[in-house]
Tab-separated table of C-alpha atoms and ligand atoms in Angstrom:
chain	number	residue	atom	x	y	z
N	234	MET	CA	18.000	30.002	7.993
N	235	THR	CA	16.683	26.508	8.655
N	236	THR	CA	12.950	26.041	8.152
N	237	THR	CA	10.992	23.071	9.370
N	238	THR	CA	7.390	22.043	9.084
N	239	ASP	CA	5.243	20.107	11.541
N	240	VAL	CA	3.825	16.953	10.005
N	241	VAL	CA	0.385	16.311	11.502
N	242	ASN	CA	-1.718	13.146	11.810
N	243	PRO	CA	-5.079	14.258	10.335
N	244	ALA	CA	-7.009	11.654	12.365
N	245	THR	CA	-5.679	12.932	15.729
N	246	GLU	CA	-4.359	16.443	14.958
N	247	GLU	CA	-1.096	15.450	16.715
N	248	VAL	CA	2.326	16.467	15.397
N	249	ILE	CA	4.107	13.251	14.435
N	250	GLU	CA	7.343	14.568	12.944
N	251	GLN	CA	9.233	17.710	12.019
N	252	VAL	CA	10.669	17.841	8.526
N	253	HIS	CA	13.354	20.172	7.202
N	254	LEU	CA	12.203	22.243	4.222
N	255	LEU	CA	14.918	22.886	1.669
N	256	GLY	CA	16.000	26.371	0.718
N	257	PRO	CA	16.975	27.579	-2.775
N	258	GLU	CA	20.731	26.861	-2.455
N	259	GLU	CA	20.100	23.320	-1.247
N	260	VAL	CA	17.765	22.704	-4.194
N	261	ASP	CA	20.340	23.994	-6.670
N	262	SER	CA	23.063	21.739	-5.223
N	263	ALA	CA	20.725	18.737	-5.358
N	264	ILE	CA	19.904	19.429	-9.009
N	265	GLU	CA	23.620	19.718	-9.845
N	266	ARG	CA	24.300	16.433	-8.024
N	267	ALA	CA	21.472	14.839	-10.001
N	268	ALA	CA	22.848	16.082	-13.320
N	269	ALA	CA	26.293	14.668	-12.512
N	270	ALA	CA	24.885	11.322	-11.328
N	271	GLN	CA	22.575	10.987	-14.342
N	272	ARG	CA	25.459	10.611	-16.787
N	273	GLY	CA	26.748	7.494	-15.022
N	274	TRP	CA	23.212	6.121	-14.578
N	275	ALA	CA	22.452	6.459	-18.292
N	276	ARG	CA	25.759	4.769	-19.191
N	277	LEU	CA	25.043	1.699	-17.037
N	278	ALA	CA	24.331	-1.436	-19.039
N	279	PRO	CA	20.549	-1.719	-19.540
N	280	GLY	CA	20.498	-5.056	-17.716
N	281	GLU	CA	22.257	-3.514	-14.738
N	282	ARG	CA	19.800	-0.617	-14.526
N	283	ALA	CA	16.982	-3.165	-14.720
N	284	ARG	CA	18.541	-5.262	-11.928
N	285	LEU	CA	18.818	-2.230	-9.632
N	286	LEU	CA	15.174	-1.302	-10.272
N	287	ARG	CA	14.114	-4.869	-9.455
N	288	ARG	CA	16.077	-4.593	-6.206
N	289	ALA	CA	14.336	-1.279	-5.504
N	290	ALA	CA	10.951	-3.010	-5.983
N	291	GLU	CA	12.024	-5.741	-3.554
N	292	ALA	CA	13.161	-3.145	-0.994
N	293	VAL	CA	9.777	-1.406	-1.167
N	294	ASP	CA	8.050	-4.777	-0.855
N	295	GLY	CA	10.090	-5.607	2.250
N	296	ALA	CA	9.063	-2.294	3.851
N	297	ALA	CA	5.454	-2.306	2.572
N	298	GLU	CA	3.800	-2.595	5.983
N	299	GLU	CA	6.050	0.119	7.446
N	300	LEU	CA	5.228	2.428	4.510
N	301	ALA	CA	1.516	1.685	4.829
N	302	ARG	CA	1.512	2.505	8.568
N	303	LEU	CA	3.402	5.716	7.860
N	304	GLU	CA	0.747	6.750	5.319
N	305	VAL	CA	-2.086	5.972	7.735
N	306	SER	CA	-0.582	8.379	10.268
N	307	ASN	CA	0.603	11.050	7.808
N	308	ALA	CA	-2.288	11.152	5.322
N	309	GLY	CA	-5.167	9.494	7.201
N	310	HIS	CA	-5.510	6.790	4.540
N	311	THR	CA	-7.285	3.640	5.612
N	312	ILE	CA	-4.859	0.838	6.318
N	313	SER	CA	-6.273	-1.279	3.483
N	314	ASN	CA	-5.789	1.556	0.985
N	315	ALA	CA	-2.320	2.340	2.306
N	316	ARG	CA	-1.257	-1.307	1.872
N	317	PHE	CA	-2.512	-1.215	-1.706
N	318	GLU	CA	-0.588	2.031	-2.315
N	319	ALA	CA	2.731	0.658	-0.990
N	320	GLY	CA	2.175	-2.441	-3.165
N	321	ASN	CA	1.483	-0.153	-6.115
N	322	VAL	CA	4.920	1.482	-5.726
N	323	ARG	CA	6.493	-1.979	-5.742
N	324	ASP	CA	4.502	-3.018	-8.817
N	325	VAL	CA	5.249	0.174	-10.753
N	326	LEU	CA	8.972	-0.265	-10.059
N	327	ALA	CA	8.807	-3.936	-11.057
N	328	TYR	CA	6.871	-3.115	-14.247
N	329	TYR	CA	9.331	-0.447	-15.396
N	330	SER	CA	12.317	-2.585	-14.395
N	331	GLY	CA	11.414	-4.434	-17.599
N	332	ALA	CA	11.964	-1.276	-19.646
N	333	PRO	CA	15.724	-0.637	-19.836
N	334	GLU	CA	16.385	-3.654	-22.095
N	335	ARG	CA	13.290	-2.875	-24.176
N	336	LEU	CA	13.766	0.829	-25.015
N	337	PHE	CA	13.707	-0.032	-28.694
N	338	GLY	CA	14.355	2.357	-31.548
N	339	ARG	CA	13.487	1.686	-35.219
N	340	GLN	CA	15.456	1.020	-38.342
N	341	ILE	CA	13.841	2.965	-41.179
N	342	PRO	CA	14.535	2.153	-44.872
N	343	VAL	CA	16.482	4.968	-46.585
N	344	ALA	CA	18.646	5.284	-49.693
N	345	GLY	CA	22.443	5.358	-49.363
N	346	GLY	CA	22.719	4.206	-45.780
N	347	ILE	CA	21.025	3.135	-42.597
N	348	ASP	CA	18.633	5.179	-40.539
N	349	VAL	CA	18.070	4.312	-36.903
N	350	THR	CA	16.260	5.970	-34.018
N	351	PHE	CA	17.265	6.016	-30.352
N	352	ARG	CA	15.277	6.819	-27.239
N	353	GLU	CA	17.603	9.090	-25.262
N	354	PRO	CA	17.056	10.061	-21.612
N	355	LEU	CA	16.160	13.694	-20.969
N	356	GLY	CA	18.590	14.291	-18.089
N	357	VAL	CA	17.154	15.436	-14.750
N	358	VAL	CA	13.398	15.076	-14.295
N	359	GLY	CA	11.552	17.049	-11.595
N	360	VAL	CA	8.574	15.166	-10.130
N	361	ILE	CA	6.110	17.304	-8.111
N	362	VAL	CA	3.607	15.332	-6.032
N	363	PRO	CA	0.301	16.304	-4.307
N	364	TRP	CA	-0.816	15.165	-0.855
N	365	ASN	CA	-3.740	12.952	-1.836
N	366	PHE	CA	-1.853	9.828	-2.994
N	367	PRO	CA	1.744	10.507	-1.942
N	368	MET	CA	3.150	7.049	-2.715
N	369	PRO	CA	1.573	5.909	-6.003
N	370	ILE	CA	1.776	9.308	-7.705
N	371	ALA	CA	5.459	9.655	-6.794
N	372	SER	CA	6.234	6.252	-8.306
N	373	TRP	CA	4.255	6.883	-11.521
N	374	GLY	CA	6.788	9.651	-12.153
N	375	PHE	CA	10.046	8.359	-10.758
N	376	ALA	CA	9.914	4.691	-11.844
N	377	PRO	CA	9.603	5.202	-15.634
N	378	ALA	CA	11.898	8.254	-15.458
N	379	LEU	CA	14.648	6.196	-13.811
N	380	ALA	CA	14.097	3.229	-16.115
N	381	ALA	CA	14.662	5.492	-19.135
N	382	GLY	CA	18.034	6.602	-17.742
N	383	ASN	CA	17.075	9.918	-16.145
N	384	ALA	CA	17.932	11.185	-12.668
N	385	VAL	CA	14.971	12.313	-10.565
N	386	VAL	CA	14.494	15.100	-8.055
N	387	LEU	CA	11.156	14.629	-6.313
N	388	LYS	CA	9.232	17.135	-4.251
N	389	PRO	CA	6.555	15.660	-1.998
N	390	ALA	CA	3.644	17.838	-0.840
N	391	GLU	CA	4.341	19.892	2.284
N	392	LEU	CA	1.631	18.019	4.238
N	393	THR	CA	2.707	14.474	3.322
N	394	PRO	CA	6.473	14.082	2.921
N	395	LEU	CA	7.109	11.020	5.115
N	396	THR	CA	6.583	8.063	2.788
N	397	ALA	CA	8.531	9.732	-0.041
N	398	ILE	CA	11.471	10.359	2.296
N	399	ARG	CA	11.428	6.684	3.355
N	400	ILE	CA	11.178	5.494	-0.261
N	401	GLY	CA	14.226	7.647	-1.061
N	402	GLU	CA	16.189	5.830	1.663
N	403	LEU	CA	14.990	2.428	0.466
N	404	LEU	CA	16.077	3.045	-3.124
N	405	LEU	CA	19.516	4.135	-1.955
N	406	GLU	CA	19.811	1.010	0.208
N	407	ALA	CA	18.752	-1.083	-2.800
N	408	GLY	CA	21.750	0.241	-4.749
N	409	ILE	CA	20.339	3.089	-6.865
N	410	PRO	CA	23.480	5.274	-7.030
N	411	GLU	CA	23.772	8.379	-4.868
N	412	GLY	CA	22.271	11.459	-6.561
N	413	VAL	CA	20.169	9.505	-9.083
N	414	PHE	CA	16.985	9.701	-6.974
N	415	GLN	CA	16.668	12.514	-4.445
N	416	VAL	CA	13.620	13.430	-2.365
N	417	LEU	CA	13.569	17.175	-1.636
N	418	PRO	CA	10.867	18.263	0.838
N	419	GLY	CA	9.953	21.923	0.657
N	420	LYS	CA	7.496	24.536	-0.409
N	421	GLY	CA	5.969	24.504	-3.859
N	422	SER	CA	6.909	28.124	-4.418
N	423	ILE	CA	10.578	27.419	-3.596
N	424	VAL	CA	11.533	23.811	-4.376
N	425	GLY	CA	8.827	23.071	-6.954
N	426	TRP	CA	9.233	26.372	-8.751
N	427	ARG	CA	13.035	25.950	-8.860
N	428	PHE	CA	12.480	22.708	-10.771
N	429	VAL	CA	10.579	24.804	-13.316
N	430	THR	CA	13.218	27.542	-13.625
N	431	HIS	CA	16.467	25.541	-13.282
N	432	PRO	CA	17.905	24.840	-16.748
N	433	LEU	CA	19.352	21.470	-15.731
N	434	VAL	CA	15.851	20.122	-15.021
N	435	ARG	CA	14.670	19.049	-18.458
N	436	LYS	CA	11.172	17.897	-17.647
N	437	ILE	CA	8.479	18.506	-15.035
N	438	CYS	CA	6.133	15.713	-14.168
N	439	PHE	CA	3.445	17.490	-12.148
N	440	THR	CA	0.368	16.159	-10.395
N	441	GLY	CA	-1.826	18.603	-8.516
N	442	SER	CA	-4.439	21.279	-8.938
N	443	THR	CA	-5.346	22.726	-12.319
N	444	ASP	CA	-4.460	26.261	-11.139
N	445	VAL	CA	-0.886	25.351	-10.155
N	446	GLY	CA	-0.568	23.137	-13.241
N	447	LYS	CA	-1.318	26.113	-15.495
N	448	LYS	CA	1.401	28.185	-13.762
N	449	ILE	CA	3.865	25.348	-14.205
N	450	MET	CA	3.026	24.962	-17.881
N	451	ALA	CA	3.499	28.700	-18.421
N	452	GLY	CA	6.803	28.619	-16.499
N	453	CYS	CA	8.061	25.666	-18.543
N	454	ALA	CA	7.413	27.572	-21.776
N	455	ASP	CA	10.374	29.839	-21.061
N	456	GLN	CA	12.837	26.974	-21.618
N	457	VAL	CA	10.519	24.879	-23.781
N	458	LYS	CA	10.777	22.441	-20.912
N	459	ARG	CA	8.896	19.154	-21.315
N	460	VAL	CA	5.905	18.833	-19.037
N	461	THR	CA	3.355	16.217	-18.060
N	462	LEU	CA	0.335	17.449	-16.100
N	463	GLU	CA	-2.097	15.320	-14.110
N	464	LEU	CA	-4.678	17.769	-12.769
N	465	GLY	CA	-8.164	17.937	-11.321
N	466	GLY	CA	-11.356	16.114	-12.194
N	467	LYS	CA	-15.135	16.203	-11.870
N	468	SER	CA	-15.964	12.776	-13.183
N	469	ALA	CA	-19.418	11.434	-13.939
N	470	ASN	CA	-20.881	8.110	-12.868
N	471	VAL	CA	-23.607	7.568	-15.498
N	472	VAL	CA	-26.321	5.057	-14.570
N	473	PHE	CA	-28.778	4.011	-17.283
N	474	ALA	CA	-32.186	2.533	-16.480
N	475	ASP	CA	-31.220	-0.881	-17.908
N	476	ALA	CA	-28.200	-1.250	-15.580
N	477	ASP	CA	-27.843	-3.680	-12.717
N	478	LEU	CA	-29.069	-1.001	-10.323
N	479	GLU	CA	-28.261	-2.972	-7.155
N	480	ARG	CA	-24.599	-3.364	-8.157
N	481	ALA	CA	-24.333	0.199	-9.379
N	482	ALA	CA	-25.788	1.568	-6.141
N	483	ALA	CA	-23.669	-0.671	-3.919
N	484	SER	CA	-20.476	0.505	-5.601
N	485	ALA	CA	-21.318	4.203	-6.060
N	486	PRO	CA	-20.275	5.309	-2.534
N	487	ALA	CA	-16.722	3.945	-2.791
N	488	ALA	CA	-16.401	5.503	-6.271
N	489	VAL	CA	-16.646	8.969	-4.722
N	490	PHE	CA	-15.924	8.563	-0.997
N	491	ASP	CA	-12.788	6.434	-1.260
N	492	ASN	CA	-9.839	8.374	0.227
N	493	ALA	CA	-12.491	10.747	1.652
N	494	GLY	CA	-13.192	11.957	-1.889
N	495	GLN	CA	-9.634	13.308	-2.180
N	496	ASP	CA	-9.167	11.484	-5.433
N	497	CYS	CA	-8.738	13.127	-8.826
N	498	CYS	CA	-10.803	10.251	-10.293
N	499	ALA	CA	-13.661	10.554	-7.769
N	500	ARG	CA	-17.014	10.053	-9.493
N	501	SER	CA	-18.378	13.172	-7.798
N	502	ARG	CA	-21.296	13.633	-10.209
N	503	LEU	CA	-23.911	10.875	-10.243
N	504	LEU	CA	-26.020	11.033	-13.423
N	505	ILE	CA	-29.132	8.848	-13.147
N	506	GLU	CA	-31.655	8.162	-15.923
N	507	ALA	CA	-34.822	9.952	-14.784
N	508	SER	CA	-37.065	6.860	-15.009
N	509	VAL	CA	-35.032	5.086	-12.260
N	510	HIS	CA	-33.868	8.171	-10.311
N	511	ASP	CA	-36.013	7.627	-7.199
N	512	ARG	CA	-35.474	3.859	-7.125
N	513	PHE	CA	-31.713	4.375	-7.416
N	514	LEU	CA	-31.603	6.859	-4.527
N	515	GLU	CA	-33.558	4.355	-2.396
N	516	LEU	CA	-30.843	1.784	-3.104
N	517	LEU	CA	-28.018	4.295	-2.600
N	518	GLU	CA	-29.130	5.635	0.768
N	519	PRO	CA	-28.392	2.528	2.894
N	520	ALA	CA	-25.048	2.079	1.097
N	521	VAL	CA	-24.043	5.650	2.022
N	522	ARG	CA	-25.342	5.466	5.582
N	523	SER	CA	-23.425	2.241	6.225
N	524	PHE	CA	-20.141	3.501	4.737
N	525	ARG	CA	-17.655	2.969	7.588
N	526	VAL	CA	-15.930	6.247	8.439
N	527	LEU	CA	-13.582	5.217	11.227
N	528	ASP	CA	-10.085	5.546	12.605
N	529	PRO	CA	-8.064	4.808	9.438
N	530	ALA	CA	-5.868	2.343	11.352
N	531	ASP	CA	-8.975	0.185	12.001
N	532	GLU	CA	-8.885	-2.780	9.594
N	533	SER	CA	-12.570	-2.291	8.728
N	534	SER	CA	-12.377	1.446	8.057
N	535	GLN	CA	-13.565	2.481	4.575
N	536	MET	CA	-12.849	6.184	4.941
N	537	GLY	CA	-10.602	8.323	7.117
N	538	PRO	CA	-10.428	12.067	7.751
N	539	LEU	CA	-9.684	14.885	5.338
N	540	ILE	CA	-6.072	16.004	5.126
N	541	SER	CA	-6.228	19.273	7.103
N	542	ALA	CA	-8.468	21.746	8.937
N	543	GLN	CA	-8.083	24.185	6.041
N	544	HIS	CA	-9.168	21.588	3.503
N	545	ARG	CA	-12.144	20.550	5.662
N	546	ALA	CA	-13.296	24.191	5.736
N	547	ALA	CA	-12.995	24.330	1.913
N	548	VAL	CA	-15.086	21.159	1.537
N	549	ALA	CA	-17.674	22.343	4.076
N	550	ALA	CA	-18.166	25.538	2.057
N	551	PHE	CA	-19.818	23.397	-0.662
N	552	VAL	CA	-22.436	22.225	1.864
N	553	PRO	CA	-23.680	25.474	3.465
N	554	GLU	CA	-26.776	25.823	5.651
N	555	GLY	CA	-29.767	24.977	3.485
N	556	ALA	CA	-27.781	22.892	0.960
N	557	PRO	CA	-29.948	20.174	-0.641
N	558	VAL	CA	-28.592	17.275	1.447
N	559	ALA	CA	-30.636	14.202	0.464
N	560	PHE	CA	-28.868	11.997	3.016
N	561	ALA	CA	-25.472	11.630	4.648
N	562	GLY	CA	-23.358	9.058	6.429
N	563	THR	CA	-21.663	9.443	9.781
N	564	ALA	CA	-18.204	10.502	10.925
N	565	PRO	CA	-16.420	10.417	14.300
N	566	SER	CA	-16.587	13.484	16.501
N	567	GLY	CA	-13.627	14.804	18.493
N	568	PRO	CA	-10.118	15.383	17.146
N	569	GLY	CA	-9.428	14.817	13.458
N	570	TYR	CA	-10.546	16.538	10.269
N	571	TRP	CA	-13.669	14.447	9.761
N	572	PHE	CA	-16.444	15.068	7.267
N	573	PRO	CA	-19.362	12.669	6.680
N	574	PRO	CA	-20.152	11.214	3.240
N	575	THR	CA	-22.799	13.588	1.887
N	576	VAL	CA	-25.225	13.265	-1.034
N	577	LEU	CA	-26.703	16.417	-2.595
N	578	ALA	CA	-29.933	16.058	-4.604
N	579	PRO	CA	-31.397	17.813	-6.462
N	580	VAL	CA	-28.416	19.982	-7.411
N	581	ALA	CA	-29.157	23.105	-9.432
N	582	PRO	CA	-27.448	23.239	-12.840
N	583	GLY	CA	-24.522	25.673	-12.710
N	584	SER	CA	-24.084	25.406	-8.933
N	585	ALA	CA	-20.544	25.272	-7.512
N	586	ALA	CA	-21.086	21.761	-6.106
N	587	LEU	CA	-21.739	20.551	-9.647
N	588	SER	CA	-19.031	22.419	-11.521
N	589	GLU	CA	-16.059	22.643	-9.132
N	590	GLU	CA	-13.780	19.889	-7.908
N	591	ILE	CA	-14.709	19.586	-4.212
N	592	PHE	CA	-12.024	17.002	-3.408
N	593	GLY	CA	-14.047	15.776	-0.442
N	594	PRO	CA	-16.826	13.239	0.272
N	595	VAL	CA	-19.646	15.145	-1.433
N	596	LEU	CA	-21.700	13.616	-4.253
N	597	SER	CA	-23.959	15.685	-6.534
N	598	VAL	CA	-26.903	13.850	-8.153
N	599	VAL	CA	-28.333	14.909	-11.535
N	600	PRO	CA	-31.174	13.193	-13.451
N	601	PHE	CA	-30.963	12.828	-17.259
N	602	GLU	CA	-33.573	12.039	-19.933
N	603	ASP	CA	-31.791	9.893	-22.517
N	604	GLU	CA	-28.404	8.901	-23.955
N	605	ALA	CA	-27.775	12.261	-25.645
N	606	ASP	CA	-28.693	14.142	-22.488
N	607	ALA	CA	-26.348	11.964	-20.405
N	608	ILE	CA	-23.447	12.673	-22.777
N	609	ARG	CA	-24.207	16.394	-22.788
N	610	ILE	CA	-24.227	16.638	-18.986
N	611	ALA	CA	-21.155	14.402	-18.569
N	612	ASN	CA	-19.199	16.666	-20.953
N	613	ASP	CA	-20.471	19.899	-19.422
N	614	THR	CA	-17.248	20.489	-17.457
N	615	ASN	CA	-13.749	21.820	-18.073
N	616	TYR	CA	-12.377	18.566	-16.696
N	617	GLY	CA	-12.056	15.153	-18.374
N	618	LEU	CA	-10.168	12.648	-16.279
N	619	SER	CA	-12.270	9.621	-15.463
N	620	GLY	CA	-15.827	8.268	-15.325
N	621	SER	CA	-18.104	5.240	-15.247
N	622	ILE	CA	-20.997	3.972	-17.347
N	623	TRP	CA	-23.554	1.473	-16.062
N	624	THR	CA	-25.710	-0.325	-18.628
N	625	ARG	CA	-26.364	-3.886	-19.847
N	626	ASP	CA	-26.392	-2.701	-23.476
N	627	VAL	CA	-22.903	-3.208	-24.920
N	628	GLY	CA	-23.521	-0.964	-27.919
N	629	LYS	CA	-24.735	1.876	-25.729
N	630	ALA	CA	-21.780	1.411	-23.365
N	631	LEU	CA	-19.335	1.761	-26.241
N	632	ARG	CA	-21.168	4.685	-27.866
N	633	VAL	CA	-21.231	6.619	-24.610
N	634	ALA	CA	-17.633	5.704	-23.726
N	635	ARG	CA	-16.483	7.055	-27.093
N	636	ALA	CA	-18.585	10.216	-26.706
N	637	ILE	CA	-17.471	11.266	-23.218
N	638	ASP	CA	-14.378	13.502	-23.379
N	639	THR	CA	-12.363	11.883	-20.652
N	640	GLY	CA	-9.128	9.902	-20.404
N	641	ALA	CA	-9.981	6.799	-18.359
N	642	LEU	CA	-13.469	5.285	-18.381
N	643	SER	CA	-14.884	2.112	-16.927
N	644	VAL	CA	-18.051	0.225	-17.858
N	645	ASN	CA	-19.984	-1.550	-15.072
N	646	SER	CA	-17.023	-0.913	-12.800
N	647	HIS	CA	-15.213	2.034	-11.240
N	648	SER	CA	-11.624	1.156	-11.939
N	649	SER	CA	-9.482	3.939	-13.435
N	650	VAL	CA	-5.889	3.174	-12.805
N	651	ARG	CA	-3.842	0.084	-13.545
N	652	TYR	CA	-0.081	0.496	-13.644
N	653	TRP	CA	0.105	-1.257	-17.015
N	654	THR	CA	-2.581	0.801	-18.806
N	655	PRO	CA	-2.368	4.507	-19.748
N	656	PHE	CA	-3.749	7.154	-17.425
N	657	GLY	CA	-4.284	10.886	-17.935
N	658	GLY	CA	-6.771	13.604	-18.689
N	659	PHE	CA	-8.584	15.349	-21.526
N	660	LYS	CA	-9.235	19.114	-21.468
N	661	GLN	CA	-8.104	20.835	-18.236
N	662	SER	CA	-7.516	17.518	-16.445
N	663	GLY	CA	-4.056	17.217	-17.874
N	664	LEU	CA	-1.513	16.819	-20.601
N	665	GLY	CA	0.331	13.631	-21.508
N	666	ARG	CA	-0.140	10.114	-20.208
N	667	GLU	CA	1.357	8.210	-17.311
N	668	LEU	CA	1.668	4.478	-16.659
N	669	GLY	CA	1.397	1.684	-19.185
N	670	PRO	CA	3.764	1.024	-22.067
N	671	ASP	CA	3.599	4.574	-23.508
N	672	ALA	CA	4.755	6.469	-20.405
N	673	LEU	CA	8.383	5.972	-21.415
N	674	ASP	CA	7.823	8.219	-24.451
N	675	GLY	CA	7.333	11.075	-21.999
N	676	PHE	CA	10.702	10.474	-20.351
N	677	THR	CA	12.824	10.180	-23.491
N	678	GLU	CA	13.692	12.209	-26.589
N	679	LEU	CA	13.585	10.512	-29.948
N	680	LYS	CA	16.872	10.851	-31.828
N	681	ASN	CA	17.348	10.021	-35.500
N	682	VAL	CA	20.780	8.967	-36.846
N	683	PHE	CA	21.625	8.405	-40.508
N	684	ILE	CA	24.781	6.437	-41.352
N	685	ALA	CA	25.977	6.635	-44.969
N	686	THR	CA	27.002	3.316	-46.458
N	687	ASP	CA	27.863	4.564	-49.959
N	688	ASP	CA	31.533	4.448	-50.996
G	104	NAD	P1	-1.437	21.625	-5.450
G	104	NAD	O1	-1.511	22.014	-6.867
G	104	NAD	O2	-1.733	22.649	-4.422
G	104	NAD	O3	0.030	21.076	-5.110
G	104	NAD	C1	0.621	20.010	-5.802
G	104	NAD	C2	2.121	20.073	-5.632
G	104	NAD	O4	2.592	21.258	-6.292
G	104	NAD	C3	2.596	20.199	-4.186
G	104	NAD	O5	3.777	19.447	-4.012
G	104	NAD	C4	2.876	21.690	-4.058
G	104	NAD	O6	3.850	21.978	-3.072
G	104	NAD	C5	3.415	22.005	-5.440
G	104	NAD	N1	3.316	23.430	-5.809
G	104	NAD	C6	2.433	24.349	-5.362
G	104	NAD	N2	2.680	25.553	-5.922
G	104	NAD	C7	3.749	25.387	-6.746
G	104	NAD	C8	4.477	26.240	-7.616
G	104	NAD	N3	4.169	27.539	-7.747
G	104	NAD	N4	5.505	25.728	-8.323
G	104	NAD	C9	5.826	24.419	-8.226
G	104	NAD	N5	5.190	23.549	-7.406
G	104	NAD	C10	4.148	24.029	-6.682
G	104	NAD	O7	-2.377	20.349	-5.317
G	104	NAD	P2	-2.756	19.531	-3.999
G	104	NAD	O8	-3.735	20.351	-3.236
G	104	NAD	O9	-1.520	19.028	-3.311
G	104	NAD	O10	-3.459	18.226	-4.644
G	104	NAD	C11	-4.799	18.197	-4.993
G	104	NAD	C12	-5.003	18.371	-6.484
G	104	NAD	O11	-4.260	17.407	-7.211
G	104	NAD	C13	-6.441	18.167	-6.906
G	104	NAD	O12	-6.846	19.160	-7.819
G	104	NAD	C14	-6.415	16.821	-7.614
G	104	NAD	O13	-7.435	16.617	-8.552
G	104	NAD	C15	-5.078	16.831	-8.225
G	104	NAD	N6	-4.648	15.459	-8.531
G	104	NAD	C16	-4.629	15.026	-9.829
G	104	NAD	C17	-4.269	13.714	-10.143
G	104	NAD	C18	-4.228	13.197	-11.559
G	104	NAD	O14	-3.577	12.199	-11.778
G	104	NAD	N7	-4.867	13.842	-12.517
G	104	NAD	C19	-3.922	12.849	-9.132
G	104	NAD	C20	-3.975	13.318	-7.826
G	104	NAD	C21	-4.311	14.630	-7.544
């Protein structure tokens, strides 16, 4: 039986494409093809693998505007974000194209011979991608995996398969051999879960919700399958009284409302030192009200719609009648899954808006008394992905950065992710690290070989 899914533009609610969803037999054949292709890919001279990855980066660069437009219509991303995301795929490919000739082992002093280590590819890697950043997250998995000599089967999210499918075509056109990189659209419970259970898939690189991540980790245990998890977040933006309050307030909306808040790194908790709480909210209000929520294809749009009607209903449930809305921005009416940027203050400790990942444009404000109180509140969550600290005191910035249990922090800035620095979560935000020089460790096994030199 052939199954298809309607791909919908979340800004217009129109069906833009129908995509075939793979069934179990098709997934198994793709995995077998990948396993066969991987052997040849791993045997290629390192310089040749590097050259093909550079060509893949060039192919993505040549199609960057097409990919960006596709993401605007499939995911409702603003055109400026979507251009950045297509460029990120290019840059991640280019960065890891430098890896094949640099997958160094060590030579370790031993008696009676020589001891050397090798970084061996794992085989077939299954990359499972969520709908919130379809392009970058796919490439953070597939680019280092391919560079290390693995084959990749990649499952895009049901709602957002289009850019991944196009990237699959581009890599093939660039010369990545048939079977080495396959994009397999389908349901999580069928395609994604088969990656977990199929013995030829040696590693799962999963990005998505913490609930599904836990199931995947448990499933991987059966074969002691390697797993990297990039999961949810509830990150804190901590503003101390001595900070540049104007800059902190001007940048706070984008830190949570970018991508309509559908960002695992969204600073969705704003912790403000009590002595400047009211002043800070005065500065924040105009910045929120003027946040441009427009047709994502509009060059000046800062925020588009949410991904689906179902997701909008889930976000709206965090802002029921009588919720403490301090102020809110605007959003278009009419078709599209729109939700205005919304600031909740004061938010009761223990409330769902403060503890759960909303994954929408809703910011919860909490006052704090001093440095210790700020650290306590920031760490009062099961998550630990990202966060920001605003202060002019360098010592305090470093003390607080070291004390917050989270994987990627920024001081006087909201940046979390650079393709050449490590990214990943503490606690229930994840396991393992992506990007940067260390990501290759997660796509290789370390092998030790001793060669006797004694007569
Ligand atoms: P999700 O967990 O529902 O789905 C993620 C992917 O897993 C999809 O491709 C889905 O089809 C697949 N899947 C679902 N059930 C599966 C199963 N039983 N077996 C195998 N695969 C299965 O997440 P989502 O709603 O698409 O994405 C939003 C979540 O992703 C948020 O929690 C967000 O914080 C998280 N996220 C984390 C990061 C990070 O780097 N830490 C980045 C982006 C998104």
